[in-house]
Amino acid sequence: MYKRQGVKGSPPVKAFSGRPLHGSVITAAMPDVMCSLETFVTDLTLWQGSLFFLPQHQNKRRQKNNMNFWNTFAALFSNFGALTWQMVVMWGIGALLIYLAIVKKMEPSLLLPMGFGAILVNLPASGAITQGDTVGPISALFEAGMSNELFPLLLFIGIGAMIDFGPLLEKPWLMLFGAAAQFGIFFTLFLAGFFFDMKDAASIAVIGAADGPTAIFVANTLKSQYLGAIMVAAYSYMALVPIVQPPVIRLLTTQKERRIRMPYEKGNVTQLTKILFPVVVTVVAGLVAPASVALVGFLMFGNLLRECGVLNSLSETAQNVLANLITLLLGLTVAGQMTADKFVRPDTLLIMALGLVAFIFDTAGGVLFAKLVNLFLPEGKKLNPMIGAAGISAFPMSGRVVNKMGLAEDNQNFLLMYSISVNVSGQIASVLAGGLILSLMV
């Protein structure tokens, strides 16, 4: 039996039976079974109080302090209980987007922040998004720049400043191919109407334009609940143009058609024409589809910065700093809508599938329209049908893909000027198609 006299004024000390460890700890006083962390904390605190024979008021204070410490320590790991498998799936999707951005170099300025943001917002009780009354920074960014469509419109200024409409103005008839390549949007609108309400169906259909900012603008204006999935699909298919388009083009054309040469004769476009073009397009678009004025207007304003000749520094800033910064913010803010409860569900897979359908039928629409035109053209004047596929808005990737395919069939078949011109027309046509859909739905 091991006994020790208590301090004067303290309660009677219970004798402990057992062997003292290092002269202080009585092993017999340790609990045999600990059912939980809380039980262990309580027992440990009481045991420490009796061990050092503190006066009653000091003993209680020490017990309270120890309980607070251990409860705080336990709270650090409480979030593990809130973790769900859907969140882990979103981590995987975020990691995939980061991989595509870094390793495959697919739209890295957008997919990298989107992938990291997808992980960030899918942590339990993440402080990056609004939780209860606490507003998260990504949610605040969304309200400031996405709920009012500001970020996509600012990005359009940068895109407009990058585009040279000169080759298209030399051969304005190429605009017809850009218009034909929007067929997939309206076909998918009809198809998606069987699965979603019309506003969501319209938002999903615009994925086929392969134009991320237009898809975001339309989906956000129509208040689609699938903004995150639409954003991922639109930019993913833009990056996958070199994979998706060639099989569709080969399926719809013969080798003889792919080898048709189209000698390019450079025309002459005056500076005045280049300045007037964005103004005229904006006015016409506003009269035909008023809902498209913001989209077309900001795109054309960016092009006016490029062509006016007196704001070169602003044009360069719009093309580089502004476009890159807004793309970064777009990736993060859209990732805020990629929470597990909104993204990990069957609807998302259906949206990705419908987006692919829209993309394929856009490509097919452009190619088939070129083949139709060839029926009325004499030998020696026929068009290479592949240029019709460049009518989607994935600028300049689609134009380059068509040129590469032409060179693969015939190393002297240079289609770049034609394919890029059609690609530029597709940029305008996709914006007009988005505005037309808004006019029909709003």
mmCIF file of N, CA, C and O in Angstrom, residues 173 176-177 367-378 382-383:
data_model
loop_
_atom_site.group_PDB
_atom_site.id
_atom_site.type_symbol
_atom_site.label_atom_id
_atom_site.label_comp_id
_atom_site.label_asym_id
_atom_site.label_seq_id
_atom_site.Cartn_x
_atom_site.Cartn_y
_atom_site.Cartn_z
ATOM 1 N N TRP A 173 -18.132 36.060 -97.730
ATOM 2 C CA TRP A 173 -19.024 34.923 -97.944
ATOM 3 C C TRP A 173 -18.698 33.754 -97.013
ATOM 4 O O TRP A 173 -19.532 32.870 -96.796
ATOM 5 N N LEU A 176 -20.971 32.519 -93.966
ATOM 6 C CA LEU A 176 -22.041 31.524 -94.071
ATOM 7 C C LEU A 176 -21.668 30.224 -93.362
ATOM 8 O O LEU A 176 -22.526 29.552 -92.788
ATOM 9 N N PHE A 177 -20.387 29.873 -93.405
ATOM 10 C CA PHE A 177 -19.958 28.625 -92.770
ATOM 11 C C PHE A 177 -19.999 28.745 -91.247
ATOM 12 O O PHE A 177 -20.289 27.778 -90.546
ATOM 13 N N VAL A 367 -19.439 21.119 -92.078
ATOM 14 C CA VAL A 367 -18.908 20.268 -93.154
ATOM 15 C C VAL A 367 -19.993 19.985 -94.194
ATOM 16 O O VAL A 367 -19.759 20.088 -95.413
ATOM 17 N N LEU A 368 -21.174 19.620 -93.735
ATOM 18 C CA LEU A 368 -22.266 19.278 -94.663
ATOM 19 C C LEU A 368 -22.724 20.494 -95.463
ATOM 20 O O LEU A 368 -23.116 20.362 -96.633
ATOM 21 N N PHE A 369 -22.661 21.675 -94.854
ATOM 22 C CA PHE A 369 -23.033 22.883 -95.610
ATOM 23 C C PHE A 369 -22.034 23.126 -96.742
ATOM 24 O O PHE A 369 -22.418 23.497 -97.863
ATOM 25 N N ALA A 370 -20.747 22.903 -96.475
ATOM 26 C CA ALA A 370 -19.729 23.062 -97.521
ATOM 27 C C ALA A 370 -19.949 22.062 -98.653
ATOM 28 O O ALA A 370 -19.803 22.399 -99.832
ATOM 29 N N LYS A 371 -20.325 20.836 -98.304
ATOM 30 C CA LYS A 371 -20.615 19.829 -99.329
ATOM 31 C C LYS A 371 -21.846 20.221 -100.156
ATOM 32 O O LYS A 371 -21.911 19.985 -101.366
ATOM 33 N N LEU A 372 -22.816 20.827 -99.497
ATOM 34 C CA LEU A 372 -24.007 21.293 -100.202
ATOM 35 C C LEU A 372 -23.657 22.398 -101.201
ATOM 36 O O LEU A 372 -24.123 22.387 -102.347
ATOM 37 N N VAL A 373 -22.825 23.333 -100.788
ATOM 38 C CA VAL A 373 -22.404 24.420 -101.674
ATOM 39 C C VAL A 373 -21.656 23.854 -102.878
ATOM 40 O O VAL A 373 -21.814 24.336 -104.017
ATOM 41 N N ASN A 374 -20.853 22.816 -102.652
ATOM 42 C CA ASN A 374 -20.075 22.225 -103.748
ATOM 43 C C ASN A 374 -20.957 21.647 -104.854
ATOM 44 O O ASN A 374 -20.521 21.525 -106.000
ATOM 45 N N LEU A 375 -22.182 21.283 -104.524
ATOM 46 C CA LEU A 375 -23.083 20.737 -105.533
ATOM 47 C C LEU A 375 -23.393 21.763 -106.630
ATOM 48 O O LEU A 375 -23.738 21.395 -107.760
ATOM 49 N N PHE A 376 -23.256 23.039 -106.301
ATOM 50 C CA PHE A 376 -23.601 24.105 -107.244
ATOM 51 C C PHE A 376 -22.363 24.781 -107.837
ATOM 52 O O PHE A 376 -22.494 25.746 -108.594
ATOM 53 N N LEU A 377 -21.181 24.288 -107.478
ATOM 54 C CA LEU A 377 -19.944 24.887 -107.989
ATOM 55 C C LEU A 377 -19.323 24.015 -109.070
ATOM 56 O O LEU A 377 -19.365 22.779 -108.980
ATOM 57 N N PRO A 378 -18.731 24.612 -110.099
ATOM 58 C CA PRO A 378 -18.099 23.834 -111.165
ATOM 59 C C PRO A 378 -16.776 23.224 -110.696
ATOM 60 O O PRO A 378 -16.217 23.628 -109.672
ATOM 61 N N LYS A 382 -14.476 24.141 -106.553
ATOM 62 C CA LYS A 382 -15.085 23.510 -105.379
ATOM 63 C C LYS A 382 -14.276 23.823 -104.110
ATOM 64 O O LYS A 382 -13.072 24.069 -104.159
ATOM 65 N N LEU A 383 -14.991 23.800 -103.014
ATOM 66 C CA LEU A 383 -14.406 24.098 -101.708
ATOM 67 C C LEU A 383 -13.967 22.818 -101.017
ATOM 68 O O LEU A 383 -14.557 21.758 -101.224
#
